Structures are given as structure tokens and as C-alpha cells.
Amino acid sequence: MKLLEERIRADGQVKSAEILKVDSFLNHQMDVKLFRAMGEEWKRLFDGCGVNKLLTIEASGIGIAAVAGLVFDCPVVFAKKGKSRNLADDVYSTEVMSFTHGGMNTVLVSKDHLRAGDRVLIIDDFLANGAALDGLLDLVQQAGATVVGAGIAIEKAFQPGGARIRARGCRVESLARIASMDPETGVVFC
Ligand code: 5GP
């Protein structure tokens, strides 16, 4: 998606060969017009797939998914990060390794909000090693719902998540795919 690539070029900050900072339009200050254009692109890509629910993960996926939910005209659920392992039996839960913080998080979704008949599109801001996506796929599977695919804003294609998740048979549509990046020379798109 040209618009997103241009924005990453203009306003993204390559912090290291591994970390891209996009706080000025995606992860802190949010450009909701850009989010709407992203939602429209996912809607075009997943048109006819019968999506009736969007699922994302706390916290940085929420804004993007909420705006996409307006475009898809369907509910948006976010997996919550829980502190306790003493979980109630009315939730689905799984463990996710945080790319940015390094630690493990328990993430959960109420059984009320994810059901067997749902056709779910997973939305997230970044795809790196694929741990967040693995966790969300696990939650959908626990619910007996169907994953239509994953809509990712920025895939760092030089990290292994995208290839691994696609090899699992999950359709992944990333709006910007980064082949490599460097704090000195910037971002190269696929
Ligand atoms: P994964 O689980 O695929 O390894 O990493 C995806 C999650 O880590 C995303 O939800 C995102 O919040 C965070 N993340 C991964 N890489 C980056 C990055 O380069 N920049 C930022 N801001 N977040 C990232």
C-alpha cells in the first residue's frame, strides 16, 4: 500500500536493524484517516470472505482495528493482557512472548465475544516473529471459530513470522512489507 509505505519513509524512525518506531502516526499519535484507508484496503482484499468480527491484541492493535471495524461494519474484540494465571473458566487464554518487552503475557478473550460461528479477521500493527499472531490464532481455535486471515499494517519480512504463519495455512495480507532496514540508510520495502 503506497500510502503507508510513503508514510513510513517520511515519518518512521529506524531505531535499530530490528525495531521501527512509528509513534507519530500509528503507535502513539494515531492518524485515523490513514487507519481508515488501511481498513478500506483490508476490506477490498478480504471482500466476500464473510468476515463478521475483527480480533486484535492490546494495546497497539486496538486503534487500527477499531477504525477498520467501522469499514467492515462489524464488532471489534481485543485480546486483553491478564496478570493472573488464575483465570476464570469463562475465558479463552494463551501465552504470548512480547517482541518489544521480551516477557511472556497471558492474553485472554471472554467466551461471550468469540464464538464457534464467527469468521474472524485478525488485525495487528506489526508482524515480526509471529508470536502475537500465534496467540490470536490459538484463541480463535479454542473458540472453534474460523480465521479468514490476518490484516497486518507493517510486516518486517526479514523476520520469520510471516513465512511461518503463511506456512501454517493462514492468509496474511500486510500493507507494507519491509525487506530490510538500517538506522543509517532507512527502510527497503519488498
Ligand atoms: P511478533 O509477535 O510478531 O514477534 O511481534 C508483533 C508485536 O510486537 C506487534 O503487536 C507489535 O506491537 C510489536 N512489534 C514488533 N516489531 C515491532 C517494531 O519494529 N516496532 C514496533 N513499534 N512494534 C513492534
PDB file of N, CA and C in Angstrom, residues 133-178:
ATOM      1  N   LEU A 133       0.495 -13.182  16.598  1.00  0.00           N
ATOM      2  CA  LEU A 133      -0.437 -13.838  15.671  1.00  0.00           C
ATOM      3  C   LEU A 133      -0.683 -15.289  16.090  1.00  0.00           C
ATOM      4  N   ASP A 134       0.359 -15.982  16.509  1.00  0.00           N
ATOM      5  CA  ASP A 134       0.190 -17.358  17.019  1.00  0.00           C
ATOM      6  C   ASP A 134      -0.830 -17.374  18.156  1.00  0.00           C
ATOM      7  N   GLY A 135      -0.679 -16.418  19.086  1.00  0.00           N
ATOM      8  CA  GLY A 135      -1.576 -16.364  20.246  1.00  0.00           C
ATOM      9  C   GLY A 135      -3.013 -16.110  19.827  1.00  0.00           C
ATOM     10  N   LEU A 136      -3.207 -15.174  18.898  1.00  0.00           N
ATOM     11  CA  LEU A 136      -4.567 -14.853  18.448  1.00  0.00           C
ATOM     12  C   LEU A 136      -5.177 -16.029  17.693  1.00  0.00           C
ATOM     13  N   LEU A 137      -4.360 -16.703  16.869  1.00  0.00           N
ATOM     14  CA  LEU A 137      -4.852 -17.897  16.157  1.00  0.00           C
ATOM     15  C   LEU A 137      -5.262 -18.975  17.154  1.00  0.00           C
ATOM     16  N   ASP A 138      -4.492 -19.109  18.214  1.00  0.00           N
ATOM     17  CA  ASP A 138      -4.803 -20.096  19.252  1.00  0.00           C
ATOM     18  C   ASP A 138      -6.155 -19.776  19.913  1.00  0.00           C
ATOM     19  N   LEU A 139      -6.389 -18.496  20.220  1.00  0.00           N
ATOM     20  CA  LEU A 139      -7.655 -18.107  20.862  1.00  0.00           C
ATOM     21  C   LEU A 139      -8.853 -18.419  19.952  1.00  0.00           C
ATOM     22  N   VAL A 140      -8.698 -18.118  18.648  1.00  0.00           N
ATOM     23  CA  VAL A 140      -9.796 -18.379  17.705  1.00  0.00           C
ATOM     24  C   VAL A 140     -10.048 -19.880  17.607  1.00  0.00           C
ATOM     25  N   GLN A 141      -8.962 -20.649  17.600  1.00  0.00           N
ATOM     26  CA  GLN A 141      -9.094 -22.109  17.519  1.00  0.00           C
ATOM     27  C   GLN A 141      -9.802 -22.663  18.753  1.00  0.00           C
ATOM     28  N   GLN A 142      -9.427 -22.130  19.937  1.00  0.00           N
ATOM     29  CA  GLN A 142     -10.089 -22.581  21.165  1.00  0.00           C
ATOM     30  C   GLN A 142     -11.596 -22.351  21.099  1.00  0.00           C
ATOM     31  N   ALA A 143     -11.991 -21.228  20.449  1.00  0.00           N
ATOM     32  CA  ALA A 143     -13.418 -20.888  20.352  1.00  0.00           C
ATOM     33  C   ALA A 143     -14.129 -21.727  19.285  1.00  0.00           C
ATOM     34  N   GLY A 144     -13.377 -22.437  18.472  1.00  0.00           N
ATOM     35  CA  GLY A 144     -13.979 -23.191  17.372  1.00  0.00           C
ATOM     36  C   GLY A 144     -14.433 -22.279  16.247  1.00  0.00           C
ATOM     37  N   ALA A 145     -13.953 -21.037  16.241  1.00  0.00           N
ATOM     38  CA  ALA A 145     -14.299 -20.090  15.179  1.00  0.00           C
ATOM     39  C   ALA A 145     -13.340 -20.269  13.997  1.00  0.00           C
ATOM     40  N   THR A 146     -13.623 -19.554  12.910  1.00  0.00           N
ATOM     41  CA  THR A 146     -12.822 -19.670  11.688  1.00  0.00           C
ATOM     42  C   THR A 146     -11.986 -18.414  11.485  1.00  0.00           C
ATOM     43  N   VAL A 147     -10.707 -18.597  11.191  1.00  0.00           N
ATOM     44  CA  VAL A 147      -9.858 -17.446  10.843  1.00  0.00           C
ATOM     45  C   VAL A 147      -9.889 -17.270   9.328  1.00  0.00           C
ATOM     46  N   VAL A 148     -10.340 -16.112   8.912  1.00  0.00           N
ATOM     47  CA  VAL A 148     -10.366 -15.797   7.487  1.00  0.00           C
ATOM     48  C   VAL A 148      -8.971 -15.381   7.028  1.00  0.00           C
ATOM     49  N   GLY A 149      -8.233 -14.742   7.916  1.00  0.00           N
ATOM     50  CA  GLY A 149      -6.874 -14.311   7.603  1.00  0.00           C
ATOM     51  C   GLY A 149      -6.404 -13.281   8.606  1.00  0.00           C
ATOM     52  N   ALA A 150      -5.269 -12.690   8.294  1.00  0.00           N
ATOM     53  CA  ALA A 150      -4.705 -11.654   9.160  1.00  0.00           C
ATOM     54  C   ALA A 150      -4.391 -10.421   8.312  1.00  0.00           C
ATOM     55  N   GLY A 151      -4.831  -9.273   8.783  1.00  0.00           N
ATOM     56  CA  GLY A 151      -4.501  -7.997   8.162  1.00  0.00           C
ATOM     57  C   GLY A 151      -3.462  -7.301   9.025  1.00  0.00           C
ATOM     58  N   ILE A 152      -2.277  -7.160   8.479  1.00  0.00           N
ATOM     59  CA  ILE A 152      -1.154  -6.588   9.230  1.00  0.00           C
ATOM     60  C   ILE A 152      -0.800  -5.246   8.596  1.00  0.00           C
ATOM     61  N   ALA A 153      -0.507  -4.248   9.416  1.00  0.00           N
ATOM     62  CA  ALA A 153      -0.074  -2.965   8.851  1.00  0.00           C
ATOM     63  C   ALA A 153       1.347  -3.110   8.306  1.00  0.00           C
ATOM     64  N   ILE A 154       2.299  -3.445   9.172  1.00  0.00           N
ATOM     65  CA  ILE A 154       3.712  -3.477   8.767  1.00  0.00           C
ATOM     66  C   ILE A 154       4.304  -4.844   9.082  1.00  0.00           C
ATOM     67  N   GLU A 155       4.726  -5.535   8.039  1.00  0.00           N
ATOM     68  CA  GLU A 155       5.416  -6.825   8.221  1.00  0.00           C
ATOM     69  C   GLU A 155       6.899  -6.599   8.003  1.00  0.00           C
ATOM     70  N   LYS A 156       7.704  -6.989   8.975  1.00  0.00           N
ATOM     71  CA  LYS A 156       9.150  -6.983   8.788  1.00  0.00           C
ATOM     72  C   LYS A 156       9.486  -8.367   8.219  1.00  0.00           C
ATOM     73  N   ALA A 157       9.542  -8.397   6.880  1.00  0.00           N
ATOM     74  CA  ALA A 157       9.612  -9.677   6.173  1.00  0.00           C
ATOM     75  C   ALA A 157      10.946 -10.382   6.374  1.00  0.00           C
ATOM     76  N   PHE A 158      11.929  -9.654   6.926  1.00  0.00           N
ATOM     77  CA  PHE A 158      13.228 -10.289   7.192  1.00  0.00           C
ATOM     78  C   PHE A 158      13.212 -11.037   8.524  1.00  0.00           C
ATOM     79  N   GLN A 159      12.125 -10.886   9.268  1.00  0.00           N
ATOM     80  CA  GLN A 159      11.949 -11.682  10.495  1.00  0.00           C
ATOM     81  C   GLN A 159      11.004 -12.849  10.163  1.00  0.00           C
ATOM     82  N   PRO A 160      11.039 -13.928  10.950  1.00  0.00           N
ATOM     83  CA  PRO A 160      10.478 -15.186  10.437  1.00  0.00           C
ATOM     84  C   PRO A 160       8.962 -15.369  10.541  1.00  0.00           C
ATOM     85  N   GLY A 161       8.252 -14.453  11.216  1.00  0.00           N
ATOM     86  CA  GLY A 161       6.825 -14.681  11.490  1.00  0.00           C
ATOM     87  C   GLY A 161       5.962 -14.869  10.252  1.00  0.00           C
ATOM     88  N   GLY A 162       6.115 -14.000   9.275  1.00  0.00           N
ATOM     89  CA  GLY A 162       5.232 -14.031   8.103  1.00  0.00           C
ATOM     90  C   GLY A 162       5.309 -15.361   7.368  1.00  0.00           C
ATOM     91  N   ALA A 163       6.529 -15.805   7.092  1.00  0.00           N
ATOM     92  CA  ALA A 163       6.698 -17.068   6.355  1.00  0.00           C
ATOM     93  C   ALA A 163       6.136 -18.233   7.168  1.00  0.00           C
ATOM     94  N   ARG A 164       6.376 -18.200   8.473  1.00  0.00           N
ATOM     95  CA  ARG A 164       5.921 -19.317   9.322  1.00  0.00           C
ATOM     96  C   ARG A 164       4.397 -19.383   9.401  1.00  0.00           C
ATOM     97  N   ILE A 165       3.776 -18.204   9.581  1.00  0.00           N
ATOM     98  CA  ILE A 165       2.312 -18.189   9.726  1.00  0.00           C
ATOM     99  C   ILE A 165       1.642 -18.562   8.399  1.00  0.00           C
ATOM    100  N   ARG A 166       2.212 -18.084   7.270  1.00  0.00           N
ATOM    101  CA  ARG A 166       1.648 -18.469   5.962  1.00  0.00           C
ATOM    102  C   ARG A 166       1.805 -19.977   5.746  1.00  0.00           C
ATOM    103  N   ALA A 167       2.930 -20.521   6.196  1.00  0.00           N
ATOM    104  CA  ALA A 167       3.151 -21.968   6.045  1.00  0.00           C
ATOM    105  C   ALA A 167       2.142 -22.777   6.860  1.00  0.00           C
ATOM    106  N   ARG A 168       1.589 -22.143   7.907  1.00  0.00           N
ATOM    107  CA  ARG A 168       0.525 -22.808   8.683  1.00  0.00           C
ATOM    108  C   ARG A 168      -0.797 -22.801   7.932  1.00  0.00           C
ATOM    109  N   GLY A 169      -0.848 -22.084   6.793  1.00  0.00           N
ATOM    110  CA  GLY A 169      -2.077 -22.046   6.001  1.00  0.00           C
ATOM    111  C   GLY A 169      -2.938 -20.833   6.259  1.00  0.00           C
ATOM    112  N   CYS A 170      -2.429 -19.884   7.025  1.00  0.00           N
ATOM    113  CA  CYS A 170      -3.196 -18.668   7.315  1.00  0.00           C
ATOM    114  C   CYS A 170      -2.866 -17.604   6.262  1.00  0.00           C
ATOM    115  N   ARG A 171      -3.895 -17.033   5.679  1.00  0.00           N
ATOM    116  CA  ARG A 171      -3.681 -15.943   4.719  1.00  0.00           C
ATOM    117  C   ARG A 171      -3.254 -14.685   5.483  1.00  0.00           C
ATOM    118  N   VAL A 172      -2.138 -14.109   5.081  1.00  0.00           N
ATOM    119  CA  VAL A 172      -1.647 -12.887   5.732  1.00  0.00           C
ATOM    120  C   VAL A 172      -1.540 -11.799   4.679  1.00  0.00           C
ATOM    121  N   GLU A 173      -2.214 -10.681   4.897  1.00  0.00           N
ATOM    122  CA  GLU A 173      -2.144  -9.531   3.991  1.00  0.00           C
ATOM    123  C   GLU A 173      -1.503  -8.369   4.742  1.00  0.00           C
ATOM    124  N   SER A 174      -0.262  -8.084   4.405  1.00  0.00           N
ATOM    125  CA  SER A 174       0.472  -6.996   5.057  1.00  0.00           C
ATOM    126  C   SER A 174       0.507  -5.799   4.115  1.00  0.00           C
ATOM    127  N   LEU A 175       0.181  -4.625   4.634  1.00  0.00           N
ATOM    128  CA  LEU A 175       0.032  -3.451   3.764  1.00  0.00           C
ATOM    129  C   LEU A 175       1.385  -2.844   3.403  1.00  0.00           C
ATOM    130  N   ALA A 176       2.374  -3.032   4.262  1.00  0.00           N
ATOM    131  CA  ALA A 176       3.746  -2.630   3.935  1.00  0.00           C
ATOM    132  C   ALA A 176       4.657  -3.769   4.384  1.00  0.00           C
ATOM    133  N   ARG A 177       5.518  -4.214   3.475  1.00  0.00           N
ATOM    134  CA  ARG A 177       6.432  -5.322   3.813  1.00  0.00           C
ATOM    135  C   ARG A 177       7.850  -4.807   3.692  1.00  0.00           C
ATOM    136  N   ILE A 178       8.566  -4.881   4.801  1.00  0.00           N
ATOM    137  CA  ILE A 178       9.931  -4.352   4.842  1.00  0.00           C
ATOM    138  C   ILE A 178      10.919  -5.489   4.604  1.00  0.00           C
TER     139      ILE A 178
END
